Tab-separated table of C-alpha atoms and ligand atoms in Angstrom:
chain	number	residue	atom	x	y	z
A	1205	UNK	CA	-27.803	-12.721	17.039
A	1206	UNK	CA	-29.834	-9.963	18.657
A	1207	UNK	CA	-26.567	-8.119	19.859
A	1208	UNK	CA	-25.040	-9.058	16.156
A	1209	UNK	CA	-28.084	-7.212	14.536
A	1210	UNK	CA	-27.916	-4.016	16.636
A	1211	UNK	CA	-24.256	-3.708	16.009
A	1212	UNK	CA	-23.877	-2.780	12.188
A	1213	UNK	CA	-20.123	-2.799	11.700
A	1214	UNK	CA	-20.714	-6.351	13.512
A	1215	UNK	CA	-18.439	-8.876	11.689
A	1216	UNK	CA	-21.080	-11.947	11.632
A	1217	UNK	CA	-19.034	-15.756	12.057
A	1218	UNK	CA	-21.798	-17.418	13.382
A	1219	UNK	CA	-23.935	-17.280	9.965
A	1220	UNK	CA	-24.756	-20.750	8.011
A	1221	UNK	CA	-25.007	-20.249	4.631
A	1222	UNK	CA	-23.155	-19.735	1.461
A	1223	UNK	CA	-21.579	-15.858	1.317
A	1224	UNK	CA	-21.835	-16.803	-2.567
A	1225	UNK	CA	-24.655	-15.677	-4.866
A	1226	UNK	CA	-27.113	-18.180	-6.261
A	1227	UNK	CA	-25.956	-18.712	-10.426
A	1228	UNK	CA	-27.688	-16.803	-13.193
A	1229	UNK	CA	-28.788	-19.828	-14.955
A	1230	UNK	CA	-30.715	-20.849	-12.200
A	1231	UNK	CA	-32.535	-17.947	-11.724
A	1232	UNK	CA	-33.640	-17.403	-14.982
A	1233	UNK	CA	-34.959	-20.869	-14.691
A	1234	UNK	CA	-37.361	-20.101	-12.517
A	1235	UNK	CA	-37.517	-16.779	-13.659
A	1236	UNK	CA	-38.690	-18.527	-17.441
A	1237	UNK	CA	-40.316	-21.367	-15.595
A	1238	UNK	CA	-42.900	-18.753	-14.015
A	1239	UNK	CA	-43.540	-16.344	-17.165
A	1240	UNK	CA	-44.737	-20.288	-18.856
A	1241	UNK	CA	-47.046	-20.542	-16.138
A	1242	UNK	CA	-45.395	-23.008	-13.708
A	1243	UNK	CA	-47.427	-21.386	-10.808
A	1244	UNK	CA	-49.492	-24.012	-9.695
A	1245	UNK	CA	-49.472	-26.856	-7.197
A	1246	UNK	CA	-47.485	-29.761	-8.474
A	1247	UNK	CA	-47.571	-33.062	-6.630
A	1248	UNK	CA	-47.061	-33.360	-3.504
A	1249	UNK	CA	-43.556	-35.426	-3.827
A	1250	UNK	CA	-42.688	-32.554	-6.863
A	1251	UNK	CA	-42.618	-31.808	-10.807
A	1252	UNK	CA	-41.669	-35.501	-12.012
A	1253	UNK	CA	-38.526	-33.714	-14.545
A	1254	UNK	CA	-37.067	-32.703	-11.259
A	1255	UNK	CA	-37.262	-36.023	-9.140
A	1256	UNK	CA	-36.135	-38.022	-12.631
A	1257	UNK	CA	-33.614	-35.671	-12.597
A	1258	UNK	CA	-33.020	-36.642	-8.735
A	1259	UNK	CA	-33.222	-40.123	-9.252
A	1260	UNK	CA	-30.520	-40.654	-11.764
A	1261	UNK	CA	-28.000	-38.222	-10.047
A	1262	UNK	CA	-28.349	-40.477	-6.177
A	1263	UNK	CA	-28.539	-43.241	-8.615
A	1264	UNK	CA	-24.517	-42.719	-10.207
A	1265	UNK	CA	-23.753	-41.878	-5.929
A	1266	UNK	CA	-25.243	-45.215	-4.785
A	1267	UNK	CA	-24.011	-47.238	-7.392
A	1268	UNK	CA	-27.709	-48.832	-7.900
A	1269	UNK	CA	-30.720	-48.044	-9.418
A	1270	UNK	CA	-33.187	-45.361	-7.671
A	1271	UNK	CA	-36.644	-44.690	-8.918
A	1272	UNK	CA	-38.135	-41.279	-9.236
A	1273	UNK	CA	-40.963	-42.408	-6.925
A	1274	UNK	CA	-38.441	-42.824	-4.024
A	1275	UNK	CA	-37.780	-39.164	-4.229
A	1276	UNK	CA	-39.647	-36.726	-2.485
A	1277	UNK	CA	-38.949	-32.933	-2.890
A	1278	UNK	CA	-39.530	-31.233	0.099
A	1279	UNK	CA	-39.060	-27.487	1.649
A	1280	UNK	CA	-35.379	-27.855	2.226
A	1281	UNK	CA	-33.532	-30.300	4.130
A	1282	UNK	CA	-35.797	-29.066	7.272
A	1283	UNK	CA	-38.789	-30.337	5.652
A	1284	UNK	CA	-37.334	-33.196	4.471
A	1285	UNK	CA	-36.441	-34.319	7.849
A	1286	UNK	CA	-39.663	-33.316	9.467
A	1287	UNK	CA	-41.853	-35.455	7.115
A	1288	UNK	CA	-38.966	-38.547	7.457
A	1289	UNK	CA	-39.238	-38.168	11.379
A	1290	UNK	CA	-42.847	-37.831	10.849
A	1291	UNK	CA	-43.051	-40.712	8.821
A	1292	UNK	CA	-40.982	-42.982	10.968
A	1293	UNK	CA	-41.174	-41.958	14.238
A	1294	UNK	CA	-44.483	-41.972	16.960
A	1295	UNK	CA	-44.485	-40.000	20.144
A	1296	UNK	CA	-42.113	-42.066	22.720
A	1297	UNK	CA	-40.223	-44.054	20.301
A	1298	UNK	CA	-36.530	-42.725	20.824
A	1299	UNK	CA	-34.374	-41.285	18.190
A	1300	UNK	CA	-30.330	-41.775	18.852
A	1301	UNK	CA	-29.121	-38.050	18.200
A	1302	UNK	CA	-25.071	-36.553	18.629
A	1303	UNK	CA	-23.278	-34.309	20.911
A	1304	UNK	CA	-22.256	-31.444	19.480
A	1305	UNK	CA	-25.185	-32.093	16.607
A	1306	UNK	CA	-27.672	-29.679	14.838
A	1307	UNK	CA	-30.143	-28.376	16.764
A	1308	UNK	CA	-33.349	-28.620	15.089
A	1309	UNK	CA	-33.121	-32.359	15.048
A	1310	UNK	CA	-33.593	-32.730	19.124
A	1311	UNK	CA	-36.244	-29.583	17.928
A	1312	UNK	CA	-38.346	-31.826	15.608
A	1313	UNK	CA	-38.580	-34.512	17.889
A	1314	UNK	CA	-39.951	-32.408	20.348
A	1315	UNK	CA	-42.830	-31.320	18.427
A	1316	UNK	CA	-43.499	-35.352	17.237
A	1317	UNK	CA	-43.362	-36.147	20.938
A	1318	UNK	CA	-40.284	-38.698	20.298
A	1319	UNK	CA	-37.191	-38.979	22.780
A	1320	UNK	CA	-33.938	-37.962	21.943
A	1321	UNK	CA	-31.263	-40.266	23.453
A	1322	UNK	CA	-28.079	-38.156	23.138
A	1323	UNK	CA	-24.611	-39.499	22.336
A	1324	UNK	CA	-21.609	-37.717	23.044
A	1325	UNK	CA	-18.934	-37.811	20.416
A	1326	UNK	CA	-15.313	-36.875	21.247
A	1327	UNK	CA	-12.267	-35.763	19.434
A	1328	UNK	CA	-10.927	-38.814	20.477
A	1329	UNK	CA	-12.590	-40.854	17.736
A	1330	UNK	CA	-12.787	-37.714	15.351
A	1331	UNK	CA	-16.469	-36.539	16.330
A	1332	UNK	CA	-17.201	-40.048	14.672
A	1333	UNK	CA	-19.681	-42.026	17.091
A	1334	UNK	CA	-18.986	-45.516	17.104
A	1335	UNK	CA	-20.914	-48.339	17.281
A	1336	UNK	CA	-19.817	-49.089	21.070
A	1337	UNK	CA	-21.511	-45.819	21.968
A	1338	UNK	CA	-24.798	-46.971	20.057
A	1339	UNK	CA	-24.849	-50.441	21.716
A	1340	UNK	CA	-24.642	-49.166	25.288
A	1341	UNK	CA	-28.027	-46.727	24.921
A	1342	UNK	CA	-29.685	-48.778	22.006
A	1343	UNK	CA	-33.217	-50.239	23.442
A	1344	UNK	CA	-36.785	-51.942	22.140
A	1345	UNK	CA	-37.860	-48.168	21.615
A	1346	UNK	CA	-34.826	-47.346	19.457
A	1347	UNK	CA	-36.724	-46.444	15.911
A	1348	UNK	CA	-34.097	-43.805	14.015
A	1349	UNK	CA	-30.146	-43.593	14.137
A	1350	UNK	CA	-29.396	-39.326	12.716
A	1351	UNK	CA	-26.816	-39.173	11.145
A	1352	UNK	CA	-25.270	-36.219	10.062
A	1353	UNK	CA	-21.790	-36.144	7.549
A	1354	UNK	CA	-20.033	-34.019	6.937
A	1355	UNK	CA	-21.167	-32.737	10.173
A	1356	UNK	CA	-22.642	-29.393	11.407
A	1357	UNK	CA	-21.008	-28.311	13.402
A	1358	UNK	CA	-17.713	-29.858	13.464
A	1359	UNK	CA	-17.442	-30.667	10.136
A	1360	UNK	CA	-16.561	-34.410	11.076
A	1361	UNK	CA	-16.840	-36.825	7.435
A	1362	UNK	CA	-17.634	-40.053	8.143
A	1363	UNK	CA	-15.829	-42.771	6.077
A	1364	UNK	CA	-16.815	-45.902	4.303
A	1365	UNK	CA	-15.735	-48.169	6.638
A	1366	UNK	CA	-17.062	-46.631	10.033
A	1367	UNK	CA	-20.321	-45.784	7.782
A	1368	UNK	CA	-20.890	-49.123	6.971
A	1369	UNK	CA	-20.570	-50.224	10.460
A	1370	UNK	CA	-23.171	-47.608	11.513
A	1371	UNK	CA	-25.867	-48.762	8.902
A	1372	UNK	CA	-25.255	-51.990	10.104
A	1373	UNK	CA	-25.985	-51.406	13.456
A	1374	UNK	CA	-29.127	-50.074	12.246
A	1375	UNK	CA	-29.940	-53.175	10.864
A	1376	UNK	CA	-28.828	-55.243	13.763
A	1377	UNK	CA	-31.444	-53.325	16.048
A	1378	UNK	CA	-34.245	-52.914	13.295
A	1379	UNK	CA	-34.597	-49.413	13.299
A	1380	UNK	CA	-33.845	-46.670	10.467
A	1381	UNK	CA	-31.059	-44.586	9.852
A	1382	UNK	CA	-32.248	-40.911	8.828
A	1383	UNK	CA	-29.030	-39.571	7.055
A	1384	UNK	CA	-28.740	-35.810	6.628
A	1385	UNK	CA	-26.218	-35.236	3.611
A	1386	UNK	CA	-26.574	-31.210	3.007
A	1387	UNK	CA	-23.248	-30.577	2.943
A	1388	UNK	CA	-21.823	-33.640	0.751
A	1389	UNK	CA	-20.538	-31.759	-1.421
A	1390	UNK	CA	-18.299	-29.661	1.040
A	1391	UNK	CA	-15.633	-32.190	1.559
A	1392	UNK	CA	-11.882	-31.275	1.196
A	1393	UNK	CA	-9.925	-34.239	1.705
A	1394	UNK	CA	-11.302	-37.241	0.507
A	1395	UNK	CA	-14.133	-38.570	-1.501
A	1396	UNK	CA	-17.652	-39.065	0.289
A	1397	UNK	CA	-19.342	-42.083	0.682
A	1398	UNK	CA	-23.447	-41.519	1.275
A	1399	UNK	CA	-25.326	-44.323	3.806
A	1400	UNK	CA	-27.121	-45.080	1.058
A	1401	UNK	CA	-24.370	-46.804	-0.427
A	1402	UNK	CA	-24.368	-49.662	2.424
A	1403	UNK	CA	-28.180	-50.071	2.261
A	1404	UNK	CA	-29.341	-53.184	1.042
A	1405	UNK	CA	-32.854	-53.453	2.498
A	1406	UNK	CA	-34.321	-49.774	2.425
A	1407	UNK	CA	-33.335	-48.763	6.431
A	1408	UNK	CA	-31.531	-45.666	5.287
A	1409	UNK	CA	-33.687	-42.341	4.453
A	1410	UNK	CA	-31.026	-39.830	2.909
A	1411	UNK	CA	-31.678	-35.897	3.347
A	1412	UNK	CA	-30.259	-33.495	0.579
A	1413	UNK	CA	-30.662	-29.911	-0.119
A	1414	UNK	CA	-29.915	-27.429	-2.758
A	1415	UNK	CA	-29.428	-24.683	-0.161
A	1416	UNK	CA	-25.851	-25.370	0.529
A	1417	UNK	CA	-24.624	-26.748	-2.610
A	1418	UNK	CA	-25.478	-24.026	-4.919
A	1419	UNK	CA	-26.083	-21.317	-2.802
A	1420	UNK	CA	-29.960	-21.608	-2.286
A	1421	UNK	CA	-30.889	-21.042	1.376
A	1422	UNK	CA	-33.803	-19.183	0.564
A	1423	UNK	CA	-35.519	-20.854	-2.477
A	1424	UNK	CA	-35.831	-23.525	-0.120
A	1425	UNK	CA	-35.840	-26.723	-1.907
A	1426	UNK	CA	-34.373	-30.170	-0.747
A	1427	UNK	CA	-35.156	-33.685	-1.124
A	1428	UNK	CA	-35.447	-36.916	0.523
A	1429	UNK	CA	-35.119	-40.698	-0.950
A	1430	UNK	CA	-36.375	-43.422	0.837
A	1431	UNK	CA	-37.282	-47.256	0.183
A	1432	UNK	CA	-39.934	-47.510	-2.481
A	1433	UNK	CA	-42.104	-49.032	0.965
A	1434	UNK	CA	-41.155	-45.446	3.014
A	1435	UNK	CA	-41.213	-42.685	0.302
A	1436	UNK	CA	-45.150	-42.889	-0.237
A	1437	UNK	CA	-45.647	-42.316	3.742
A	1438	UNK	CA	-43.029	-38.972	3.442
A	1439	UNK	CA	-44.919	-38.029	0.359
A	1440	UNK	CA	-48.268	-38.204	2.494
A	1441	UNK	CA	-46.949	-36.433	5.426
A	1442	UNK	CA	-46.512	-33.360	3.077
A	1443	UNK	CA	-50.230	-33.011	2.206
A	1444	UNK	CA	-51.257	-31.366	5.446
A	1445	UNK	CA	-48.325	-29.540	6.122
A	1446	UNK	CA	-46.769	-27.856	2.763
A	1447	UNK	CA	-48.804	-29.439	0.046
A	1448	UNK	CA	-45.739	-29.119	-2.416
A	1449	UNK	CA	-42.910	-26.808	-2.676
A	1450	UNK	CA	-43.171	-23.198	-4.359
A	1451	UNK	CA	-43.444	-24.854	-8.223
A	1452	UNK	CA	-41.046	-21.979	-9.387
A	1453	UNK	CA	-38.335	-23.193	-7.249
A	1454	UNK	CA	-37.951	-27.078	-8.257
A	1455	UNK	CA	-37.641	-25.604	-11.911
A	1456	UNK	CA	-34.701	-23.546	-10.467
A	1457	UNK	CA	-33.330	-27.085	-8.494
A	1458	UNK	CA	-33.873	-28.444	-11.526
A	1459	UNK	CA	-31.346	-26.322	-13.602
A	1460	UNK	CA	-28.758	-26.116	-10.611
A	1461	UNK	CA	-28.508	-30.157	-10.897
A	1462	UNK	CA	-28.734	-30.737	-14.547
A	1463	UNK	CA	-26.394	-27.203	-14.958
A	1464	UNK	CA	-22.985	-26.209	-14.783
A	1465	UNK	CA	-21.109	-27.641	-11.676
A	1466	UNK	CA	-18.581	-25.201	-11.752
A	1467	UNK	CA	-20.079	-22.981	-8.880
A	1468	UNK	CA	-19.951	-26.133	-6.348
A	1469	UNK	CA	-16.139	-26.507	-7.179
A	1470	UNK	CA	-15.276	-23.003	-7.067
A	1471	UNK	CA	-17.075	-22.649	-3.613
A	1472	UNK	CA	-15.651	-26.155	-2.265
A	1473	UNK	CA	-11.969	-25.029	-2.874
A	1474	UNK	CA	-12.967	-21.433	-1.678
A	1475	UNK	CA	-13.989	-22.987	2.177
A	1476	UNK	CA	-11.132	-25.610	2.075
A	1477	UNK	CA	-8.790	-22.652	0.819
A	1478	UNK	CA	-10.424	-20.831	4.039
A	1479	UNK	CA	-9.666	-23.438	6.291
A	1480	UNK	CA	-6.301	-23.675	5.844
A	1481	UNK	CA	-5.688	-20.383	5.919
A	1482	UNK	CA	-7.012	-20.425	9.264
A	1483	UNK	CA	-6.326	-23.198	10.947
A	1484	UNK	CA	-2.618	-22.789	11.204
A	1485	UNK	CA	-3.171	-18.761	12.765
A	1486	UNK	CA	-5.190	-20.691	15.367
A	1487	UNK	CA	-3.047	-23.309	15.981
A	1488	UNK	CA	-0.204	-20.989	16.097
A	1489	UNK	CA	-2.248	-18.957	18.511
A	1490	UNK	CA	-2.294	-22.017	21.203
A	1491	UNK	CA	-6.362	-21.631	20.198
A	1492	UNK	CA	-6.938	-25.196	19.541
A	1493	UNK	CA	-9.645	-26.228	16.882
A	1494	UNK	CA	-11.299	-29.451	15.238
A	1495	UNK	CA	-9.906	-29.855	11.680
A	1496	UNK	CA	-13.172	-30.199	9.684
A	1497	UNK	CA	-13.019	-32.555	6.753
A	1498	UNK	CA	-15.970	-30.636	5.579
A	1499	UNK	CA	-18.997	-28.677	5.414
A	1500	UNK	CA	-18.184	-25.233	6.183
A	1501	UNK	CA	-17.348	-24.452	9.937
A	1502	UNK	CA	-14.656	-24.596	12.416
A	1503	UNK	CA	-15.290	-25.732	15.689
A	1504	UNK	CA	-12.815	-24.009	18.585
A	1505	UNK	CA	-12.028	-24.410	21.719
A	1506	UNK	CA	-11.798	-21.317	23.946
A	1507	UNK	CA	-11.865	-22.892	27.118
A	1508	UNK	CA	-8.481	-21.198	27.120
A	1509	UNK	CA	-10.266	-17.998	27.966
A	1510	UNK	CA	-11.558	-19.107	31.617
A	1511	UNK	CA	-15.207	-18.400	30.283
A	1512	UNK	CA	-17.986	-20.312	28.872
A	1513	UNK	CA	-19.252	-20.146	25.673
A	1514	UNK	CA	-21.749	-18.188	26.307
A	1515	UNK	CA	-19.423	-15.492	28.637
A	1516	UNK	CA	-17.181	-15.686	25.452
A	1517	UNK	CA	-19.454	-15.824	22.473
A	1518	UNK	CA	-21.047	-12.279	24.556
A	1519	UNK	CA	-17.602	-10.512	25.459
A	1520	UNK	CA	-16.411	-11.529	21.873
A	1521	UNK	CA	-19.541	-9.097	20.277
A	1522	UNK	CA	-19.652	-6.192	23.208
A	1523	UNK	CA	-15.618	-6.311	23.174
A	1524	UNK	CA	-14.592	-7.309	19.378
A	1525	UNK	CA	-17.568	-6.893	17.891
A	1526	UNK	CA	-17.252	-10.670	15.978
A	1527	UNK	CA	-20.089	-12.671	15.978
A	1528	UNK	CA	-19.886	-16.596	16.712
A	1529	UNK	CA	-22.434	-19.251	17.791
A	1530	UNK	CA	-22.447	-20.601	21.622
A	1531	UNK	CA	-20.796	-24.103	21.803
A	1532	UNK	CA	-23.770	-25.337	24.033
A	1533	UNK	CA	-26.193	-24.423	20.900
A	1534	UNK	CA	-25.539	-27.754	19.388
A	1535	UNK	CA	-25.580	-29.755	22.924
A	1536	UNK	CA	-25.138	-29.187	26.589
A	1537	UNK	CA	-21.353	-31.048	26.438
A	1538	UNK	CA	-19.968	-27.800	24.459
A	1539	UNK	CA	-19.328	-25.069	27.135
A	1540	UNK	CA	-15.640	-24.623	25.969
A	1541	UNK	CA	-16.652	-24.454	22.338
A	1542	UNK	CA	-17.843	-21.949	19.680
A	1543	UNK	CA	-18.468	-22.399	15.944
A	1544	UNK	CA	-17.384	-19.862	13.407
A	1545	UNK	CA	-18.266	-20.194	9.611
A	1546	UNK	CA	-16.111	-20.290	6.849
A	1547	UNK	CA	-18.640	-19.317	4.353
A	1548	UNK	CA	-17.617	-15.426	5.490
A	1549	UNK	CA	-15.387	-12.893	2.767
A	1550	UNK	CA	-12.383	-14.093	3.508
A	1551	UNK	CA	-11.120	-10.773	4.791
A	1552	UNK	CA	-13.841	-10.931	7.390
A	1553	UNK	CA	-13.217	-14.428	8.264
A	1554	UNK	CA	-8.811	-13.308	8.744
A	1555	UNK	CA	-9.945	-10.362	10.620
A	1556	UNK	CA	-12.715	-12.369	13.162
A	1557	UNK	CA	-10.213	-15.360	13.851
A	1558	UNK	CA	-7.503	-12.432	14.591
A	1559	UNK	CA	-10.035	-10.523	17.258
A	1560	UNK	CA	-11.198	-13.602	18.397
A	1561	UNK	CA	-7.373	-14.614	19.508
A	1562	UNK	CA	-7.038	-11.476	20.810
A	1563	UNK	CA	-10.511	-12.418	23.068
A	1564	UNK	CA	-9.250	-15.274	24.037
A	1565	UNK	CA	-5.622	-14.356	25.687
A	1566	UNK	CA	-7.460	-11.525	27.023
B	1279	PLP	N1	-29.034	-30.091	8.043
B	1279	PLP	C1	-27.970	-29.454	8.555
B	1279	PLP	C2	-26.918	-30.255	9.234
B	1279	PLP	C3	-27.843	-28.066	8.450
B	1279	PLP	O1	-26.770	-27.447	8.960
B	1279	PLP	C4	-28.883	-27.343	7.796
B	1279	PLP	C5	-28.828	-25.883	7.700
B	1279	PLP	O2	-28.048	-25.204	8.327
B	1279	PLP	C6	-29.958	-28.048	7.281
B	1279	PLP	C7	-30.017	-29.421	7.416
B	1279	PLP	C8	-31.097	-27.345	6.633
B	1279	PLP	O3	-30.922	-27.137	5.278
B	1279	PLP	P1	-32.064	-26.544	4.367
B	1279	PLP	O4	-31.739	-25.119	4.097
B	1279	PLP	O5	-32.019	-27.370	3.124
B	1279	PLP	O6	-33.375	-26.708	5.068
């Protein structure tokens, strides 16, 4: 990122977030929200129209009832992990966490002082881990399954079936499932199925954000729901640490879920439109890559080059100037791997995948 940042004409793959503007009518929301004087601290879980709001919508995607006090709105996804982990987790219990995965998970459990036990996940079963895998490093410590679909950063979607299995793993074990679901509504090819469809006694904590579904990275507002036994202890963890979120903000959540849905279509056919485009000049390239069922990356292998990731991701800015993220950023298994982002102008993107062919025959 440092070289990407010095280099100006620098076309930039390796960013995560929507290139799509965040709608009018949620703006002005908390544009109107702050002239009423909505500038205050609100609760520590949130404003209570936002996690009604909340509440109903995970309530039509589980099929059951959820109550507005299992909802806690948090900073972002981040937060709402952190105060989960927080929550569930004390220093030296171990946390089952996936090769290639996101980062700041094995981050977070550093700071709590927990162990991440990593599982590797393969092409082989579709960057799916199975319930094999979990049986064979499962122990007495074992307090929190993450799970992360669609995934970041291979875009993986877990399906009913193999969800249910996981949840009921879970059970099997007595631990928790923390399931991060920022990018649910980024899938292309078939309809998703949340974890906390399969949860029947309150093991599964579900993580959702507004940054990726309507273009909010930096308003920074997500949510998590949790049994009504867990979501009071997620609630409390927010006290010392954030208080509440920025009040102005949850009015804006607030109009992006009770508004227009268009914008989430629109930029759900624009990434899947993306990916097809690109796939095939890949594939046609002999540059394999993982076809993502969603979220918004692509996930290549360049071990065709004779370099590592981090040789290529470097030659690839000093020669190409494209920008792309290390494979071995998202676990140490990945040293024939980068990540690119479909979220780029789609004239960038063409260009980025062309140079970074070029790269790799080099
Ligand atoms: N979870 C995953 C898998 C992500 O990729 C990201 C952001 O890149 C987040 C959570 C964080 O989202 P938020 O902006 O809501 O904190």
């Amino acid at each position: 990122m440092d070289l990407a940042m010095a280099m100006p004409d620098c076309i930039r793959l390796e960013v995560g977030e929507p290139n799509f503007p965040t709608a009018p009518h949620i703006i002005d929301a908390a544009h109107r929200a702050a002239l009423d004087g909505q500038t205050r601290y609100t609760d520590n879980s949130g404003i209570n129209g936002l996690r009604e709001a909340i509440a109903e919508h995970r309530g039509l995607c589980a099929g059951r009832t959820v109550l507005a006090d299992q909802v806690v709105v948090t900073t972002g996804a981040m937060g709402a992990l952190f105060s989960a982990l927080i929550a569930l987790v004390d220093p030296g219990d171990e946390v089952i966490v996936f090769d290639p995965g996101w980062p700041n998970y094995r981050m977070q459990l550093q700071l709590i002082g927990a162990k991440p036990v990593v599982v590797a996940t393969t092409e082989a079963t579709g960057h799916i881990p199975t319930v094999e895998q979990l049986e064979a490093v499962a122990t007495p410590r074992t307090k929190v399954v993450m799970v992360n679909s669609p995934s970041n950063p291979t875009g993986a979607v877990i399906d009913r079936g193999r969800m249910a299995g996981l949840v009921e793993f879970v059970r099997s074990v007595d631990a928790y499932m923390v399931s991060d679901e920022v990018y649910e509504e980024m899938v292309f090819d078939e309809s998703y199925v949340s974890a906390a469809v399969h949860d029947t006694d309150g093991r599964v904590v579900s993580i959702h954000s507004f940054s990726k579904t309507y273009a909010m990275t930096g308003w920074r507002v997500g949510y998590a729901v949790a049994s009504p036994e867990v979501a009071p202890f997620i609630r409390k963890c927010q006290e010392p640490t954030i208080g509440c979120v920025n009040a102005p903000a949850q009015y804006a959540a607030l109009a992006a879920l009770t508004g227009s849905q268009e914008l989430v279509e629109g930029m759900r056919c624009a990434y899947r439109d993306r990916r097809d485009t690109v796939l095939p000049l890949l594939e046609a390239a002999g540059v394999p890559a993982f076809k993502p069922g969603g979220a918004f990356y692509l996930w290549v292998d360049i071990s065709g080059s004779g370099r590592t990731d981090m040789e290529f991701a470097t030659d690839l800015i000093q020669n190409q100037k494209v920008a792309v993220v290390p494979g071995t950023a998202f676990g140490s298994g990945n040293t024939g791997r980068v990540r690119i982002s479909l979220a780029t102008d789609p004239g960038e993107l063409n260009e980025g995948v062309r140079r970074l062919i070029d790269e790799v025959r080099s």
